[in-house]
XYZ file of C-alpha atoms in Angstrom:
379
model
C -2.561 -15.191 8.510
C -2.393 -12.693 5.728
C -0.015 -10.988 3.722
C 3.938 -11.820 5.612
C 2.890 -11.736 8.653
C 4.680 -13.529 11.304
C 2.288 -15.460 13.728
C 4.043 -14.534 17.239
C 3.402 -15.123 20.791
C 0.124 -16.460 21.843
C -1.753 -14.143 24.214
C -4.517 -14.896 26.917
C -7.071 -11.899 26.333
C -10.649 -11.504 27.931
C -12.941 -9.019 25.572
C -15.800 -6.620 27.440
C -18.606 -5.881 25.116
C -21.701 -3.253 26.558
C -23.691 -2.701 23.278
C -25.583 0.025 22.463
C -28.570 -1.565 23.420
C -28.066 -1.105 26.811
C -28.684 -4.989 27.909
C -25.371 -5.988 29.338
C -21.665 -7.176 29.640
C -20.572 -9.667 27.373
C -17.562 -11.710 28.423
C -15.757 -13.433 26.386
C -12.050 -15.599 26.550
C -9.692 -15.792 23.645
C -6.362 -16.837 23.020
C -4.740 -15.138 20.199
C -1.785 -14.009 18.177
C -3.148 -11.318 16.874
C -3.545 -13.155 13.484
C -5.014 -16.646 14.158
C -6.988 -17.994 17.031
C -5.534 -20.629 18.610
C -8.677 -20.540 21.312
C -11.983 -19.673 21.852
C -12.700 -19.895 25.688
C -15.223 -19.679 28.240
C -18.251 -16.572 27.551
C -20.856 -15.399 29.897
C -23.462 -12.432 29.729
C -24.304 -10.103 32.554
C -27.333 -8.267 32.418
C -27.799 -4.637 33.566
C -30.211 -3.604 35.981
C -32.828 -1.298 35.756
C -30.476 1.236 37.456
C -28.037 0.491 35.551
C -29.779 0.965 32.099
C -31.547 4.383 33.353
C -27.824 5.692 33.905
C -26.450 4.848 30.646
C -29.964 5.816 29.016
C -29.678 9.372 31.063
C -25.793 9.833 29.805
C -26.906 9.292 26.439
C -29.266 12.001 26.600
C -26.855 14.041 28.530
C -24.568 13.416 25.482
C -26.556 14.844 22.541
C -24.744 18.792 22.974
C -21.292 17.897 24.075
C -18.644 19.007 21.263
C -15.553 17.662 23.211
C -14.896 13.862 23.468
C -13.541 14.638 27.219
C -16.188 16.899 28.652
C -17.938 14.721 31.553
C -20.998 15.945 32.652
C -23.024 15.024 35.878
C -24.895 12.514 33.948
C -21.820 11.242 32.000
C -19.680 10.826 34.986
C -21.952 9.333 37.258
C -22.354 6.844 34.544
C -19.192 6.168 33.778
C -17.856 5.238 37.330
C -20.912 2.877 37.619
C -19.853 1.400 34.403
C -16.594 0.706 35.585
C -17.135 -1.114 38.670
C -20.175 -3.302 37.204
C -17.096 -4.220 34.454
C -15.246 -4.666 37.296
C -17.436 -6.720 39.261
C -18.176 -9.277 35.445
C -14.469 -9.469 35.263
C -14.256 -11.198 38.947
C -17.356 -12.969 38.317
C -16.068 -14.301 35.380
C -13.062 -15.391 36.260
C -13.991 -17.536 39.489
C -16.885 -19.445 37.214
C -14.590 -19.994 34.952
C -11.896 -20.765 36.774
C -9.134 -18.690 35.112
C -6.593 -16.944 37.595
C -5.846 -13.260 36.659
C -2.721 -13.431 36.784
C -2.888 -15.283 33.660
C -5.003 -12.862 31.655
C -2.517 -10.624 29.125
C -4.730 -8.387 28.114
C -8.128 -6.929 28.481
C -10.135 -5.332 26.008
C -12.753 -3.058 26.980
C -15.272 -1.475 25.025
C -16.995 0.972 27.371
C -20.548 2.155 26.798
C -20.869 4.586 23.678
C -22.863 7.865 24.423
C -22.145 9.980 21.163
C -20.792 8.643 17.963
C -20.806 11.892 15.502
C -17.654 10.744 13.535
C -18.596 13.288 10.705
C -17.811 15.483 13.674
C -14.429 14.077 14.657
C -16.277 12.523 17.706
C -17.147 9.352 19.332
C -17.346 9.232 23.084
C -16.863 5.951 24.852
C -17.579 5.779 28.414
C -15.086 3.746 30.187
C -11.955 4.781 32.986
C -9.210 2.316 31.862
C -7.013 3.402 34.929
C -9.502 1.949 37.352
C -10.806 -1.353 35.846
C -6.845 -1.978 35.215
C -5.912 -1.591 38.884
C -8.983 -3.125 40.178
C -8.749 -6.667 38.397
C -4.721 -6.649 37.979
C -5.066 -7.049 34.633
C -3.552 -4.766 31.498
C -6.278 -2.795 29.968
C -6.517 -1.778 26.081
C -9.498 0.910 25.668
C -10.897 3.773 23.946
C -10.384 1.832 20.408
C -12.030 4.031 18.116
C -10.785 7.421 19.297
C -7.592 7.398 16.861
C -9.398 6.239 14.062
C -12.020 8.600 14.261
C -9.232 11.443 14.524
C -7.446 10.047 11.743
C -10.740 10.660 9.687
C -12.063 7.463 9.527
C -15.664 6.181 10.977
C -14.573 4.503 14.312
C -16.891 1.772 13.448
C -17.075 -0.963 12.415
C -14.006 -2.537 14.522
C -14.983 -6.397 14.466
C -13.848 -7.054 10.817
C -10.382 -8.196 11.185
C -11.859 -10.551 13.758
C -14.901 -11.770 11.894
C -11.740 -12.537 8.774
C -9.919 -14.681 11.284
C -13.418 -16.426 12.575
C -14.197 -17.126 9.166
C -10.737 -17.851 7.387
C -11.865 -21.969 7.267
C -15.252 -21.557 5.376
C -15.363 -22.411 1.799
C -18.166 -19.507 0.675
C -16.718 -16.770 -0.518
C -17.453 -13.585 -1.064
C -19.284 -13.583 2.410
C -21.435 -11.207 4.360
C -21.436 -11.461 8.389
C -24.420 -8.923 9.721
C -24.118 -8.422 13.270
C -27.489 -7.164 14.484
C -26.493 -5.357 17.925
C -28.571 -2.055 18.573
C -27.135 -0.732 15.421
C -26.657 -3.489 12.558
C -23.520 -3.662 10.717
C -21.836 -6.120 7.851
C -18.588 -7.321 6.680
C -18.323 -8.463 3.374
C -14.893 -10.407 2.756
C -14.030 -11.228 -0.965
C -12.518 -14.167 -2.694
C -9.139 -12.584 -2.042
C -9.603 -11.768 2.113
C -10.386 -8.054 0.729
C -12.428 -6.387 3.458
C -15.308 -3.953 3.479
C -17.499 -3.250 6.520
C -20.281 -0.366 7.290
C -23.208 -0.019 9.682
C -26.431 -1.059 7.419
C -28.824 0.922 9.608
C -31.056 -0.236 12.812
C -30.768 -3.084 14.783
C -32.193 -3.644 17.717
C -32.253 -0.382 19.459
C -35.329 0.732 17.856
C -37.304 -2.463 18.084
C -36.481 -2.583 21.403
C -37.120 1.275 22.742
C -40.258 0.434 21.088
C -41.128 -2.544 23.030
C -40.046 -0.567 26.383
C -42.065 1.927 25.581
C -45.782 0.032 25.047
C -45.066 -2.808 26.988
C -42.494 -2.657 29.264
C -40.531 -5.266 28.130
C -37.006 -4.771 27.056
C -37.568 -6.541 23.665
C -39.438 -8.278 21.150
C -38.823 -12.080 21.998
C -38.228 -14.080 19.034
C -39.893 -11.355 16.864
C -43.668 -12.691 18.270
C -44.990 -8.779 18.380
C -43.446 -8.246 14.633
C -44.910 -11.264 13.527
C -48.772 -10.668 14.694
C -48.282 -7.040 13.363
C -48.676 -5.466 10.054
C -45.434 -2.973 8.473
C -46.622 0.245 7.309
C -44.356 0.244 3.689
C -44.854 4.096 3.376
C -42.918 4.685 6.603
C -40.426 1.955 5.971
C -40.071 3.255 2.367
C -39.775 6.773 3.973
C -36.937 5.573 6.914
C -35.173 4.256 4.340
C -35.174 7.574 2.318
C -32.913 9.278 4.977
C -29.518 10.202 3.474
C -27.265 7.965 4.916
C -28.359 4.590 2.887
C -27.014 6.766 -0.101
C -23.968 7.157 1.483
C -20.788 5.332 -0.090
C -19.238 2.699 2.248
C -17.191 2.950 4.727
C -20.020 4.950 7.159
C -21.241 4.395 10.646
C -24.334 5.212 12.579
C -25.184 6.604 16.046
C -28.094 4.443 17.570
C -30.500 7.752 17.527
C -30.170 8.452 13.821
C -33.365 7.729 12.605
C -36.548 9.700 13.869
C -39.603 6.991 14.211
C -42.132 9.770 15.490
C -44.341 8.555 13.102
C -44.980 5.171 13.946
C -46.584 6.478 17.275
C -49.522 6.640 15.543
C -49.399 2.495 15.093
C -50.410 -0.786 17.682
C -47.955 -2.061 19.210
C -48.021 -5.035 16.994
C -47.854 -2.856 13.710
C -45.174 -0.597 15.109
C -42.924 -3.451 15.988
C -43.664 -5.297 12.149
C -42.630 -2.099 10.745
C -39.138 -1.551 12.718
C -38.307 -5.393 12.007
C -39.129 -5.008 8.475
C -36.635 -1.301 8.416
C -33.966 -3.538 9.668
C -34.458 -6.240 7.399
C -34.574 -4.174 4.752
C -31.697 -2.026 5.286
C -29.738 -4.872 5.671
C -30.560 -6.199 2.240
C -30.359 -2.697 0.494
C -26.268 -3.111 1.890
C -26.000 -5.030 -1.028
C -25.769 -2.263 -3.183
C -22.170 -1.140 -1.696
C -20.915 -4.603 -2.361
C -19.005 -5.188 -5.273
C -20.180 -8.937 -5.366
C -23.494 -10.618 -4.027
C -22.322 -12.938 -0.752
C -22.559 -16.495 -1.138
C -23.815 -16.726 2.578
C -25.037 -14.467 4.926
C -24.029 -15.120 8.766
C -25.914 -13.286 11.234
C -24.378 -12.821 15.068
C -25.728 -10.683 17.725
C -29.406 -10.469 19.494
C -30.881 -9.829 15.922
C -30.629 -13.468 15.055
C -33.197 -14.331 17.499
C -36.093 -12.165 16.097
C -36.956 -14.729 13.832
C -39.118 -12.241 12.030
C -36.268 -10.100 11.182
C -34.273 -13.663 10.182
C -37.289 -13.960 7.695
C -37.639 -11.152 5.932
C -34.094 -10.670 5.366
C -33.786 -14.249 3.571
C -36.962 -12.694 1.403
C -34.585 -10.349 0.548
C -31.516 -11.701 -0.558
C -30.090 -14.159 -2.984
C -28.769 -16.801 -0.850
C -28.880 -18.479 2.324
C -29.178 -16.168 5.905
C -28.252 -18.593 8.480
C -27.195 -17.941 12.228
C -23.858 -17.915 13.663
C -24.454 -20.975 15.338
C -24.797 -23.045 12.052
C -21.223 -22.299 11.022
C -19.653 -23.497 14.046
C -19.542 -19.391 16.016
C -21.173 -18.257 19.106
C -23.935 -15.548 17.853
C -23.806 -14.184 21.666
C -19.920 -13.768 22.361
C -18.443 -12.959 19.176
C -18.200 -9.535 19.385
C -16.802 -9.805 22.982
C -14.250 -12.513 21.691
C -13.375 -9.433 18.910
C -12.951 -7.269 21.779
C -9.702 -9.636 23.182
C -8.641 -10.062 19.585
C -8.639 -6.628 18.863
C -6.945 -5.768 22.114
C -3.918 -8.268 21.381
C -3.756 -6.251 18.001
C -3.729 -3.051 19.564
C -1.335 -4.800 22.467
C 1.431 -5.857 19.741
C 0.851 -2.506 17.243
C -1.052 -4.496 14.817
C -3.663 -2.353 12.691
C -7.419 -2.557 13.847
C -8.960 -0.113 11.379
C -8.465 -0.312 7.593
C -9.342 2.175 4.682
C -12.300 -1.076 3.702
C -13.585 -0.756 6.951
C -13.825 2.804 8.270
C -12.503 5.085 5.437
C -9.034 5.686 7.344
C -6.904 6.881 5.431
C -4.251 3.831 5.865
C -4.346 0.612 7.977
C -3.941 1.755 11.858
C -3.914 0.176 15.349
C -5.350 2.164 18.056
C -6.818 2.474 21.753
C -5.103 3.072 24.989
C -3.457 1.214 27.504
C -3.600 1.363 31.188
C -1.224 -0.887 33.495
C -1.881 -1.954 36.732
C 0.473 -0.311 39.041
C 3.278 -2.000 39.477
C 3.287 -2.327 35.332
C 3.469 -5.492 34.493
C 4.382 -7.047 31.155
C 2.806 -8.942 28.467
């Protein structure tokens, strides 16, 4: 716990994570006070198909002119409603492998897909209807968590902080960094004290793996074996990393179509891969300079951890260790859908989610919407 806060009731939450890499559902069971974690359940990952992805990747698209968070067109809605029901559909699948009843779940946490994230704008749009994935599993729904932040003036993002405080509160290493390398990468840095700061660092995945779709047809590069045989070009990683938002003071947040990589066309498919690893990598480590101590250990979560070329050039890069989740005890794969539940309770019991550290609010705030299914039931 931190600060006087009284640990209360002890909710059962499931977390829905769809990155921005357009993969998936992660799934994740939690039980939680909001504060500490008494339980961390059952997780299981459910892959888009190809339709699936071409809708999201077409709403995207569709997404780049809108200047209202609630305009919804073709592209957007179509989306959307198919985004629901495959939630829908995890949710059930989830719960009879696991063997939970749903009438036991509290709370639900659900991230939706994001299409636009312009917070410098006053927008981020989440695809996701609340209403319907509430009535259709029976289960309370807590969604749309970055909207108030990102009206409040803060960045909407990073919202996994508080969570990755809680996950970590029993390691000894402090100050400590926890990258999670999704589509877009982002850190935490918690001090001696519990003090947080968090920002997105730059790429993740997304590029690597548009790249890889592109030339080969493959959704990724598996365990980094394209980076690896490949050469980085350093003028066009020095030049990415030119681009005005590495200057940036923390708190800031990225959409996943930031960067322009036109100019690694001109590269193989090996050297073109080598040279987006080594731009993730590298912004990673150049985080450091918005930290007001170097971490003692750096914990990497998320699909990033597997490209064991980006795992290698970020420990060339940094003082000390860069180890995966896995090796301090937390599952790389669910965590962020795990934050999703936690974050959820939070927003459940008017707990704050978003902090001036984390997203440059103003003051710490809760957030998200809830949707009940009808009859309301409580939690």
């Amino acid at each position: 716990m931190h600060g006087k806060v009284v640990m209360g009731k002890v909710m059962r939450a499931i977390g829905l994570m769809s990155g921005t890499s357009l993969d998936g559902i992660d799934v994740a069971y939690l039980e939680t006070d909001g504060e500490t974690i008494a339980k961390r359940g059952p997780a299981q990952t459910f892959p888009y198909d190809e339709r699936m992805r071409n809708l999201l990747a077409a709403a995207i698209a569709a997404a780049g002119n809108l200047t209202s968070r609630h305009e919804r067109p073709v592209a957007l809605s179509e989306a959307e409603h198919a985004l629901t029901a495959r939630h829908v559909d995890a949710v059930g699948e989830f719960l009879r492998a696991s063997r939970i009843e749903a009438a036991s779940i509290d709370v639900i946490g659900f991230h939706g897909q994001t299409v636009l994230h312009r917070p410098e704008d006053g927008l981020t749009i989440q695809l996701g209807l609340g209403e319907l994935l509430a009535g259709a599993t029976r289960c309370p729904v807590i969604y749309d968590l970055r909207a108030a932040d990102v009206a409040a003036g803060g960045q909407g993002a990073p919202l996994v902080p508080v969570y990755h405080r809680a996950l970590s509160a029993k390691l000894p290493q402090r100050p400590l960094a926890l990258v999670n390398i999704g589509g877009v990468a982002n850190v935490t840095w918690i001090g001696r004290d519990g003090a947080l700061i968090a920002f997105d660092t730059g790429p993740g995945n997304a590029l690597l793996d548009d790249w890889m779709l592109r030339r080969t047809k493959l959704s990724l590069d598996e365990d980094g074996a394209t980076a690896a045989r490949g050469k980085a070009d350093d003028e066009i990683v020095r030049d990415l990393l030119s681009h005005t938002f590495f200057a940036k003071p923390s708190p800031k947040s990225l959409d996943r179509n930031t960067f322009a990589t036109r100019a690694i066309d001109k590269l193989s498919t090996d050297d073109g891969a080598a040279t987006l690893a080594a731009f993730t990598a590298q912004s990673i480590a150049k985080s450091r300079e918005h930290m007001p101590e170097e971490p003692e250990l750096w914990i990497v979560a998320g699909g990033g951890r597997r490209n064991r070329t980006i795992m290698r050039l970020l420990a060339e890069r940094v003082q000390h260790a860069v180890v995966p989740a896995e090796a301090v005890g937390i599952d790389g794969d669910s965590l962020e859908a795990e934050a999703w539940g936690y974050l959820a309770v939070r927003s459940a019991k008017g707990l704050p989610i978003t902090f001036p550290g984390t997203t440059g609010v103003p003051a710490p705030m809760t957030g998200g919407l809830r949707a009940d299914p009808l009859p309301a039931r409580k939690t």
